[in-house]
Tab-separated table of C-alpha atoms in Angstrom:
chain	number	residue	atom	x	y	z
A	1	MET	CA	35.695	18.381	-7.760
A	2	THR	CA	33.111	16.840	-5.398
A	3	ILE	CA	29.840	18.340	-4.228
A	4	GLU	CA	26.753	17.125	-2.409
A	5	LEU	CA	23.848	17.142	-4.832
A	6	LEU	CA	20.307	17.615	-3.606
A	7	ALA	CA	18.468	14.318	-3.578
A	8	PRO	CA	15.666	14.137	-6.177
A	9	ILE	CA	12.877	14.488	-3.606
A	10	ASP	CA	14.677	17.488	-2.051
A	11	LEU	CA	14.736	19.101	-5.493
A	12	ALA	CA	11.002	18.471	-5.710
A	13	PHE	CA	10.408	20.280	-2.407
A	14	TRP	CA	12.699	23.130	-3.507
A	15	HIS	CA	10.869	23.685	-6.798
A	16	LEU	CA	7.345	23.105	-5.430
A	17	GLU	CA	7.633	26.257	-3.334
A	18	SER	CA	5.787	29.446	-4.255
A	19	ALA	CA	5.070	32.707	-2.463
A	20	ASP	CA	1.672	31.401	-1.301
A	21	HIS	CA	2.913	27.895	-0.570
A	22	PRO	CA	6.226	27.976	1.291
A	23	MET	CA	7.723	24.514	1.770
A	24	HIS	CA	9.201	24.776	5.230
A	25	LEU	CA	8.596	22.708	8.337
A	26	GLY	CA	8.145	24.424	11.672
A	27	ALA	CA	8.113	23.816	15.395
A	28	LEU	CA	7.014	26.059	18.249
A	29	ALA	CA	8.924	25.113	21.392
A	30	VAL	CA	7.696	26.624	24.680
A	31	PHE	CA	10.066	26.895	27.662
A	32	THR	CA	9.698	27.904	31.293
A	33	ALA	CA	12.216	30.504	32.451
A	34	VAL	CA	14.240	29.766	35.573
A	35	ARG	CA	15.439	32.535	37.858
A	36	GLY	CA	19.066	33.377	37.205
A	37	THR	CA	19.012	32.263	33.561
A	38	ALA	CA	19.373	34.577	30.589
A	39	GLY	CA	16.638	36.966	29.457
A	40	GLY	CA	15.546	37.492	25.855
A	41	ALA	CA	18.851	38.793	24.507
A	42	GLY	CA	20.765	36.117	26.416
A	43	VAL	CA	18.628	33.353	24.919
A	44	LEU	CA	19.098	34.915	21.476
A	45	GLU	CA	22.888	34.893	21.905
A	46	LEU	CA	22.895	31.276	23.121
A	47	LEU	CA	20.595	30.137	20.324
A	48	ALA	CA	22.723	31.884	17.694
A	49	ALA	CA	25.930	30.300	18.989
A	50	ARG	CA	24.471	26.813	19.011
A	51	ALA	CA	22.806	27.121	15.606
A	52	ALA	CA	26.069	28.376	14.097
A	53	ALA	CA	27.800	25.243	15.430
A	54	VAL	CA	25.514	22.916	13.423
A	55	PRO	CA	27.340	22.340	10.091
A	56	ARG	CA	24.140	21.678	8.154
A	57	LEU	CA	22.782	25.105	9.031
A	58	ARG	CA	25.655	26.766	7.162
A	59	MET	CA	24.676	25.183	3.832
A	60	ARG	CA	22.815	26.948	1.026
A	61	VAL	CA	21.381	25.700	-2.276
A	62	ARG	CA	23.076	26.597	-5.557
A	63	ASP	CA	22.518	25.470	-9.144
A	64	VAL	CA	25.005	23.206	-10.929
A	65	LEU	CA	25.722	22.548	-14.592
A	66	LEU	CA	25.487	18.774	-14.246
A	67	PRO	CA	23.191	17.017	-13.881
A	68	VAL	CA	20.960	19.269	-15.965
A	69	GLY	CA	18.455	20.997	-13.713
A	70	GLY	CA	20.251	19.866	-10.583
A	71	SER	CA	21.238	21.790	-7.475
A	72	ALA	CA	23.794	21.213	-4.757
A	73	TRP	CA	24.510	22.094	-1.157
A	74	ALA	CA	27.373	24.516	-0.704
A	75	VAL	CA	28.850	26.223	2.354
A	76	ASP	CA	27.663	29.825	2.597
A	77	LYS	CA	30.975	31.685	2.749
A	78	GLY	CA	29.230	34.852	3.905
A	79	PHE	CA	27.234	33.055	6.586
A	80	ASP	CA	25.901	35.398	9.288
A	81	VAL	CA	23.870	33.603	11.928
A	82	LEU	CA	22.119	36.841	12.908
A	83	ARG	CA	20.390	36.861	9.505
A	84	HIS	CA	18.644	33.692	10.675
A	85	VAL	CA	18.113	34.116	14.436
A	86	ARG	CA	15.891	36.978	15.621
A	87	TRP	CA	14.195	38.169	18.796
A	88	LEU	CA	10.495	39.106	18.700
A	89	PRO	CA	8.825	40.546	21.849
A	90	LEU	CA	5.084	39.801	21.967
A	91	PRO	CA	2.278	42.018	23.312
A	92	GLU	CA	1.342	41.568	26.948
A	93	GLY	CA	-1.560	39.240	27.613
A	94	ASP	CA	-2.063	35.517	27.165
A	95	PHE	CA	1.441	34.431	26.113
A	96	ALA	CA	0.307	31.098	24.653
A	97	ALA	CA	-2.283	32.818	22.456
A	98	GLU	CA	0.134	35.546	21.346
A	99	ALA	CA	2.905	33.035	20.573
A	100	THR	CA	0.501	30.882	18.552
A	101	ARG	CA	-0.727	33.902	16.598
A	102	ALA	CA	2.808	35.114	15.887
A	103	ALA	CA	3.959	31.642	14.852
A	104	GLY	CA	1.126	31.390	12.337
A	105	GLU	CA	2.044	34.741	10.802
A	106	LEU	CA	5.747	33.890	10.676
A	107	MET	CA	4.978	30.590	8.960
A	108	GLU	CA	3.406	32.554	6.091
A	109	ARG	CA	6.743	33.991	5.024
A	110	PRO	CA	8.886	31.945	2.613
A	111	LEU	CA	12.497	31.520	3.638
A	112	GLU	CA	15.011	33.711	1.843
A	113	ARG	CA	16.809	31.960	-0.995
A	114	GLY	CA	20.499	32.387	-1.646
A	115	ILE	CA	21.348	31.808	2.017
A	116	PRO	CA	20.899	28.709	4.218
A	117	PRO	CA	17.127	28.033	4.226
A	118	TRP	CA	16.178	28.254	7.898
A	119	GLU	CA	15.133	30.758	10.573
A	120	MET	CA	14.679	30.787	14.334
A	121	TYR	CA	12.758	33.321	16.422
A	122	VAL	CA	12.957	33.887	20.167
A	123	LEU	CA	9.475	34.934	21.332
A	124	THR	CA	9.231	36.621	24.734
A	125	PRO	CA	6.547	38.617	26.556
A	126	GLU	CA	6.817	42.343	25.866
A	127	GLY	CA	8.817	44.090	28.569
A	128	GLU	CA	11.329	41.234	28.868
A	129	THR	CA	14.700	42.719	29.723
A	130	THR	CA	17.267	42.972	26.954
A	131	GLY	CA	19.714	41.147	29.179
A	132	GLY	CA	20.051	39.753	32.644
A	133	ALA	CA	18.002	37.076	34.353
A	134	GLY	CA	14.704	35.694	33.239
A	135	GLU	CA	11.735	35.852	35.608
A	136	ASP	CA	11.140	32.535	37.356
A	137	GLY	CA	8.229	30.624	35.795
A	138	ARG	CA	7.707	33.073	32.960
A	139	PRO	CA	7.314	31.388	29.559
A	140	PHE	CA	9.208	32.093	26.376
A	141	ALA	CA	9.208	30.263	23.055
A	142	VAL	CA	11.449	29.470	20.102
A	143	LEU	CA	9.992	29.116	16.611
A	144	VAL	CA	12.107	27.031	14.229
A	145	LYS	CA	11.598	27.050	10.450
A	146	LEU	CA	13.539	24.589	8.255
A	147	HIS	CA	13.001	24.202	4.523
A	148	HIS	CA	11.715	20.748	3.620
A	149	ALA	CA	14.609	20.407	1.151
A	150	LEU	CA	16.961	20.694	4.119
A	151	ALA	CA	15.268	18.071	6.259
A	152	ASP	CA	12.389	15.645	6.639
A	153	GLY	CA	10.786	15.267	10.041
A	154	MET	CA	13.377	12.886	11.485
A	155	ARG	CA	16.357	14.842	10.195
A	156	ALA	CA	14.749	18.130	11.270
A	157	VAL	CA	14.694	16.782	14.820
A	158	THR	CA	18.357	15.782	14.516
A	159	ILE	CA	19.322	19.255	13.291
A	160	GLY	CA	17.088	21.151	15.697
A	161	ALA	CA	18.240	19.108	18.700
A	162	GLY	CA	21.612	20.838	18.466
A	163	ILE	CA	20.171	23.913	20.201
A	164	PHE	CA	19.305	22.032	23.412
A	165	ASP	CA	21.609	21.884	26.431
A	166	GLN	CA	21.791	18.093	26.472
A	167	ILE	CA	22.973	17.785	22.856
A	168	ALA	CA	25.171	20.895	22.834
A	169	ASP	CA	26.896	19.869	26.088
A	170	ALA	CA	27.546	16.367	24.775
A	171	ARG	CA	28.993	17.786	21.560
A	172	SER	CA	31.309	20.180	23.409
A	173	ALA	CA	32.444	17.294	25.646
A	174	GLY	CA	33.260	15.241	22.584
A	175	THR	CA	30.746	12.501	23.351
A	176	HIS	CA	28.415	13.420	20.507
A	177	ARG	CA	30.232	14.048	17.279
A	178	VAL	CA	28.506	14.972	14.072
A	179	ARG	CA	30.453	13.394	11.249
A	180	PRO	CA	29.888	15.028	7.881
A	181	VAL	CA	28.718	12.723	5.134
A	182	PRO	CA	31.261	12.627	2.277
A	183	PRO	CA	29.864	14.537	-0.706
A	184	THR	CA	29.049	12.681	-3.862
A	185	SER	CA	30.640	13.400	-7.191
A	186	TRP	CA	28.684	14.533	-10.219
A	187	LEU	CA	31.603	13.591	-12.517
A	188	PRO	CA	31.809	9.751	-12.381
A	189	GLY	CA	34.973	7.915	-13.245
A	190	PRO	CA	35.070	5.805	-16.431
A	191	TRP	CA	34.562	2.559	-14.507
A	192	GLN	CA	31.426	3.923	-12.870
A	193	VAL	CA	29.597	4.864	-16.065
A	194	ALA	CA	28.416	1.354	-16.944
A	195	ASP	CA	27.278	0.648	-13.395
A	196	GLN	CA	25.383	3.917	-13.252
A	197	ALA	CA	23.731	3.283	-16.619
A	198	LEU	CA	22.562	-0.142	-15.445
A	199	ALA	CA	21.308	1.345	-12.190
A	200	ARG	CA	19.317	3.992	-14.085
A	201	ILE	CA	17.649	1.258	-16.195
A	202	VAL	CA	16.652	-0.591	-13.023
A	203	GLU	CA	15.413	2.648	-11.447
A	204	LEU	CA	13.417	3.509	-14.558
A	205	GLY	CA	11.644	0.171	-14.430
A	206	ARG	CA	10.897	0.664	-10.749
A	207	ALA	CA	9.643	4.199	-11.420
A	208	VAL	CA	7.206	2.908	-14.060
A	209	GLY	CA	5.754	0.422	-11.560
A	210	ILE	CA	5.486	3.000	-8.790
A	211	GLY	CA	4.056	5.602	-11.167
A	212	ALA	CA	1.358	3.194	-12.337
A	213	SER	CA	0.448	2.535	-8.697
A	214	VAL	CA	0.189	6.270	-7.984
A	215	VAL	CA	-2.042	6.830	-11.027
A	216	ARG	CA	-4.331	3.928	-10.090
A	217	ALA	CA	-4.790	5.340	-6.591
A	218	SER	CA	-5.418	8.919	-7.766
A	219	ARG	CA	-8.899	10.403	-8.079
A	220	LEU	CA	-10.397	11.527	-11.342
A	221	ASP	CA	-12.404	14.169	-9.467
A	222	PRO	CA	-9.922	16.792	-8.193
A	223	ARG	CA	-12.451	18.716	-6.076
A	224	GLY	CA	-11.788	16.764	-2.877
A	225	THR	CA	-13.566	17.469	0.427
A	226	PRO	CA	-14.960	21.054	0.422
A	227	ALA	CA	-14.098	21.789	4.074
A	228	LEU	CA	-10.473	20.830	3.410
A	229	THR	CA	-10.132	22.577	0.052
A	230	ALA	CA	-9.117	26.199	-0.401
A	231	GLY	CA	-7.667	28.657	-2.831
A	232	SER	CA	-4.267	30.160	-2.176
A	233	SER	CA	-4.672	33.126	0.156
A	234	GLY	CA	-1.046	32.872	1.338
A	235	THR	CA	-2.163	33.356	4.953
A	236	ARG	CA	-1.470	30.922	7.782
A	237	ARG	CA	-3.162	30.276	11.101
A	238	LEU	CA	-1.854	27.987	13.849
A	239	ALA	CA	-3.852	26.263	16.588
A	240	THR	CA	-2.613	23.763	19.150
A	241	ALA	CA	-3.968	20.965	21.309
A	242	VAL	CA	-2.471	18.725	23.991
A	243	LEU	CA	-3.488	15.072	24.407
A	244	ASP	CA	-2.586	12.775	27.290
A	245	LEU	CA	-0.283	10.018	26.022
A	246	GLU	CA	-1.438	7.638	28.753
A	247	ASP	CA	-5.011	7.984	27.465
A	248	VAL	CA	-3.787	7.090	23.975
A	249	GLN	CA	-1.926	4.061	25.367
A	250	ARG	CA	-4.929	2.902	27.396
A	251	ILE	CA	-7.069	2.865	24.260
A	252	ARG	CA	-4.345	1.054	22.319
A	253	ARG	CA	-3.975	-1.611	25.012
A	254	ALA	CA	-7.735	-2.157	25.019
A	255	VAL	CA	-8.239	-2.565	21.261
A	256	GLY	CA	-4.796	-3.344	19.808
A	257	GLY	CA	-3.090	-1.599	16.943
A	258	THR	CA	-0.623	1.238	17.445
A	259	PRO	CA	-0.703	4.622	19.200
A	260	ASN	CA	-0.639	6.195	15.747
A	261	ASP	CA	-3.865	4.350	14.843
A	262	VAL	CA	-5.507	5.924	17.896
A	263	LEU	CA	-4.246	9.382	16.947
A	264	LEU	CA	-5.414	9.021	13.336
A	265	ALA	CA	-8.860	7.937	14.556
A	266	THR	CA	-8.853	10.972	16.864
A	267	VAL	CA	-8.124	13.218	13.884
A	268	ALA	CA	-10.982	11.603	11.931
A	269	GLY	CA	-13.425	12.065	14.808
A	270	ALA	CA	-12.303	15.647	15.398
A	271	LEU	CA	-12.846	16.486	11.720
A	272	ARG	CA	-16.346	14.991	11.922
A	273	ARG	CA	-17.166	17.080	15.019
A	274	TRP	CA	-15.730	20.209	13.404
A	275	MET	CA	-17.626	19.789	10.132
A	276	LEU	CA	-20.934	19.192	11.923
A	277	ALA	CA	-20.388	22.157	14.266
A	278	ARG	CA	-19.790	24.402	11.244
A	279	GLY	CA	-22.976	23.192	9.594
A	280	ASP	CA	-21.043	21.480	6.794
A	281	ARG	CA	-22.519	18.460	5.075
A	282	LEU	CA	-20.403	15.364	5.685
A	283	PRO	CA	-18.674	14.277	2.469
A	284	VAL	CA	-20.061	11.325	0.539
A	285	THR	CA	-16.529	10.132	-0.133
A	286	PRO	CA	-14.267	10.028	2.952
A	287	PRO	CA	-11.416	12.557	2.844
A	288	ARG	CA	-8.028	11.027	2.186
A	289	ALA	CA	-5.111	11.654	4.506
A	290	LEU	CA	-1.512	11.402	3.399
A	291	VAL	CA	0.395	9.834	6.298
A	292	PRO	CA	4.180	10.188	5.765
A	293	VAL	CA	6.458	7.337	6.784
A	294	SER	CA	10.226	7.422	7.041
A	295	ARG	CA	12.306	5.135	4.854
A	296	ARG	CA	15.325	5.488	7.131
A	297	SER	CA	16.601	2.353	8.825
A	298	PRO	CA	15.660	2.203	12.536
A	299	GLY	CA	18.670	3.185	14.598
A	300	GLY	CA	20.650	4.097	11.484
A	301	PRO	CA	22.436	7.394	10.864
A	302	PRO	CA	20.223	10.326	9.781
A	303	GLY	CA	22.200	10.753	6.569
A	304	THR	CA	21.527	13.522	4.086
A	305	GLY	CA	18.416	14.229	2.072
A	306	ASN	CA	14.804	13.304	2.710
A	307	LYS	CA	13.908	9.619	2.970
A	308	LEU	CA	10.144	9.583	2.743
A	309	SER	CA	7.176	7.704	1.475
A	310	ALA	CA	3.599	7.811	2.722
A	311	TYR	CA	0.463	5.791	3.241
A	312	LEU	CA	-2.946	6.884	2.021
A	313	LEU	CA	-5.777	6.618	4.546
A	314	ALA	CA	-9.512	7.206	4.043
A	315	LEU	CA	-10.581	9.055	7.194
A	316	PRO	CA	-13.954	7.593	8.321
A	317	VAL	CA	-15.617	10.921	9.137
A	318	THR	CA	-19.059	9.641	8.081
A	319	GLU	CA	-18.952	6.897	10.715
A	320	ALA	CA	-20.837	7.997	13.850
A	321	ASP	CA	-19.449	5.326	16.215
A	322	PRO	CA	-15.976	6.216	17.653
A	323	ARG	CA	-15.057	2.540	18.103
A	324	ALA	CA	-16.014	1.762	14.507
A	325	ARG	CA	-13.882	4.708	13.329
A	326	LEU	CA	-10.887	3.336	15.222
A	327	ASP	CA	-11.451	-0.172	13.823
A	328	ALA	CA	-11.643	1.258	10.283
A	329	VAL	CA	-8.401	3.205	10.733
A	330	HIS	CA	-6.629	0.185	12.219
A	331	GLY	CA	-7.725	-2.056	9.344
A	332	SER	CA	-6.713	0.456	6.671
A	333	MET	CA	-3.289	1.079	8.192
A	334	ALA	CA	-2.690	-2.684	8.536
A	335	ARG	CA	-3.423	-3.096	4.819
A	336	ASN	CA	-1.139	-0.165	4.000
A	337	LYS	CA	1.742	-1.705	5.941
A	338	SER	CA	1.142	-5.073	4.350
A	339	GLY	CA	1.335	-3.533	0.878
A	340	GLY	CA	4.431	-1.476	1.741
A	341	PRO	CA	5.299	2.192	1.159
A	342	SER	CA	5.945	1.821	-2.587
A	343	ARG	CA	2.317	1.307	-3.588
A	344	GLY	CA	-0.628	3.687	-3.799
A	345	ALA	CA	-0.799	7.464	-4.138
A	346	GLY	CA	1.361	7.857	-1.033
A	347	ALA	CA	4.289	6.453	-2.985
A	348	VAL	CA	4.566	9.705	-4.932
A	349	ALA	CA	7.550	10.588	-2.715
A	350	VAL	CA	9.273	7.336	-3.729
A	351	LEU	CA	8.471	8.102	-7.364
A	352	ALA	CA	10.100	11.525	-6.969
A	353	ASP	CA	13.337	9.787	-5.994
A	354	GLN	CA	13.379	7.995	-9.376
A	355	LEU	CA	13.002	11.090	-11.563
A	356	PRO	CA	15.929	13.055	-13.044
A	357	ALA	CA	16.723	16.555	-11.825
A	358	PHE	CA	15.397	18.421	-14.873
A	359	ALA	CA	12.008	16.683	-14.494
A	360	HIS	CA	11.525	18.235	-11.056
A	361	ARG	CA	12.380	21.690	-12.328
A	362	LEU	CA	9.936	21.419	-15.246
A	363	ALA	CA	7.121	19.500	-13.588
A	364	ALA	CA	6.979	21.213	-10.190
A	365	PRO	CA	4.022	23.552	-11.048
A	366	LEU	CA	1.984	20.619	-12.390
A	367	ALA	CA	2.871	18.398	-9.439
A	368	GLY	CA	1.890	21.091	-6.952
A	369	SER	CA	-1.535	21.516	-8.531
A	370	ALA	CA	-2.098	17.742	-8.591
A	371	ALA	CA	-1.859	17.311	-4.808
A	372	ARG	CA	-5.636	17.502	-4.309
A	373	MET	CA	-6.064	14.592	-6.750
A	374	LEU	CA	-3.999	12.435	-4.394
A	375	PHE	CA	-5.096	13.492	-0.914
A	376	ASP	CA	-7.140	16.039	1.072
A	377	ILE	CA	-5.080	16.524	4.225
A	378	LEU	CA	-1.597	15.792	5.526
A	379	VAL	CA	-1.401	14.059	8.925
A	380	THR	CA	2.163	13.525	10.097
A	381	SER	CA	3.867	12.367	13.305
A	382	VAL	CA	7.248	13.878	14.179
A	383	PRO	CA	9.566	11.800	16.418
A	384	LEU	CA	11.184	13.572	19.369
A	385	PRO	CA	13.811	12.494	21.912
A	386	ARG	CA	12.332	10.837	24.984
A	387	SER	CA	14.699	12.573	27.385
A	388	THR	CA	13.891	15.870	29.078
A	389	LEU	CA	15.332	18.830	27.141
A	390	SER	CA	16.241	22.384	28.121
A	391	LEU	CA	17.666	25.577	26.634
A	392	GLY	CA	20.008	27.644	28.778
A	393	GLY	CA	18.804	25.765	31.849
A	394	CYS	CA	15.127	26.473	31.055
A	395	PRO	CA	13.086	23.265	30.666
A	396	LEU	CA	11.211	22.550	27.447
A	397	ARG	CA	7.526	22.412	28.350
A	398	GLU	CA	5.729	21.972	25.027
A	399	VAL	CA	6.680	21.541	21.389
A	400	TYR	CA	4.176	21.875	18.557
A	401	PRO	CA	5.228	20.686	15.077
A	402	MET	CA	3.953	22.423	11.947
A	403	ALA	CA	3.679	20.990	8.445
A	404	PRO	CA	3.494	22.860	5.117
A	405	LEU	CA	0.207	23.168	3.221
A	406	ALA	CA	-0.137	21.596	-0.205
A	407	ARG	CA	-1.523	23.759	-2.992
A	408	GLY	CA	-5.321	23.894	-2.936
A	409	GLN	CA	-5.597	22.471	0.585
A	410	SER	CA	-6.651	24.293	3.715
A	411	LEU	CA	-5.342	22.173	6.600
A	412	ALA	CA	-2.358	20.103	7.755
A	413	VAL	CA	-2.016	18.207	11.051
A	414	ALA	CA	1.272	17.406	12.798
A	415	LEU	CA	1.740	15.518	16.068
A	416	SER	CA	4.722	15.001	18.376
A	417	THR	CA	5.106	13.176	21.673
A	418	TYR	CA	7.099	14.727	24.509
A	419	GLY	CA	6.931	14.598	28.277
A	420	GLY	CA	4.019	12.165	28.413
A	421	ARG	CA	1.818	14.281	26.158
A	422	VAL	CA	0.988	14.448	22.471
A	423	HIS	CA	1.307	17.985	21.129
A	424	VAL	CA	-0.852	18.738	18.095
A	425	GLY	CA	0.013	21.514	15.655
A	426	LEU	CA	-2.769	22.496	13.240
A	427	VAL	CA	-1.731	24.712	10.327
A	428	ALA	CA	-4.453	26.134	8.102
A	429	ASP	CA	-5.054	28.699	5.406
A	430	GLY	CA	-6.011	31.693	7.539
A	431	LYS	CA	-8.894	32.823	5.354
A	432	ALA	CA	-10.292	29.378	4.586
A	433	VAL	CA	-10.296	28.169	8.214
A	434	PRO	CA	-10.976	31.114	10.544
A	435	ASP	CA	-12.336	28.723	13.219
A	436	LEU	CA	-9.231	26.533	13.592
A	437	GLU	CA	-9.374	26.755	17.402
A	438	ARG	CA	-12.697	24.906	17.263
A	439	LEU	CA	-10.964	21.986	15.533
A	440	ALA	CA	-8.208	22.029	18.169
A	441	ARG	CA	-10.842	21.697	20.929
A	442	ALA	CA	-12.488	18.882	18.967
A	443	MET	CA	-9.224	16.908	19.150
A	444	THR	CA	-9.320	16.781	22.954
A	445	ASP	CA	-13.095	16.133	22.996
A	446	GLU	CA	-12.713	13.231	20.588
A	447	LEU	CA	-9.950	11.521	22.564
A	448	GLU	CA	-12.061	11.824	25.710
A	449	GLU	CA	-15.005	10.264	23.861
A	450	LEU	CA	-12.839	7.402	22.580
A	451	LEU	CA	-11.614	6.741	26.095
A	452	ARG	CA	-15.164	6.763	27.463
A	453	VAL	CA	-16.497	4.394	24.807
A	454	ILE	CA	-13.594	1.943	24.945
């Protein structure tokens, strides 16, 4: 018997989840309707058909006897795509504001267990016809929720891309085939036992080294930055911002580094502006951002399971000079890359890969509470295809990624680049950060200031 076991880090994400801290990724994709294309119900039908054709979206998590505490992916024999794809008309008014509000509320809800862990919602203005043609130029949106155990950012894009015309058409034409990865066996043959035992010894030694690095980089004071720390209200609020990619590139060309350095410095400056506008005292110790990095080979197959590590970055919010903030970010990220992704508190994801299944099941509550000892805020970049995408002939206009909130933290920042713009998705605890829109505006103000100074 062969099954596909959840990778250790996927088990960690699965067991870290609680009612107040769901562990799913999200994306709000906004489209422009084209006359003659399907209305709300037509988009729902198309989305359901395409999602059902993605093999990974038919898989659910189930427990296994071996390894102890482990879980595996299994095909949901009772799979019903309409349990996962829904249509939600929004009140008349500002569609962007209503879609953002609805997306925040929908992100609060944990995904149902026992079935494949994902959902999609078609969001349309109220009064949209239940069939027939969409109104030319009228917006609609699709909210996608994927459990982090199902996908990291790169694999989430690979899975989610199956709903778009360009990918679905290529698949139906036979030019884009998704080849299932052969499942692994949890009952090794006799000749594999010795090799596996030796491998576990090597992994244990590596885990000790990585674990020591994580402990050394952790803080003894778990309080963190007050503005970024919150209790668990279970509420979620979403705010969005759009940055001009050419502005980011102009700054990068002027000072060196990478576009991501510029974006991280923009986040730091925006946080500074936001804290001062709220009347908060700037922290004595700079807040620490966890910046995920993929451990997948460039150009390689997406494979199964998450492949993540992260860098730890002190965000220079106390520095008043925008250029100095950018220089500080660039220097810190250069040192991170020189040291590699297996050192520092960010390597906790690599450490998770070295732990046995039962350890994740037992230690998940402790690990969730320890997040604030490692970092204050998650800042992640999600890669997207460079080509223009559409759904049912309606062009994709904007796409805002959303990251989960760690326990005890009030804010997460996700960025994606599409169509010459950087789309920023800010997810916050709704009660702890009622002024999230102010932070979104600070993102655009800060990039403009960086451009002016540099």
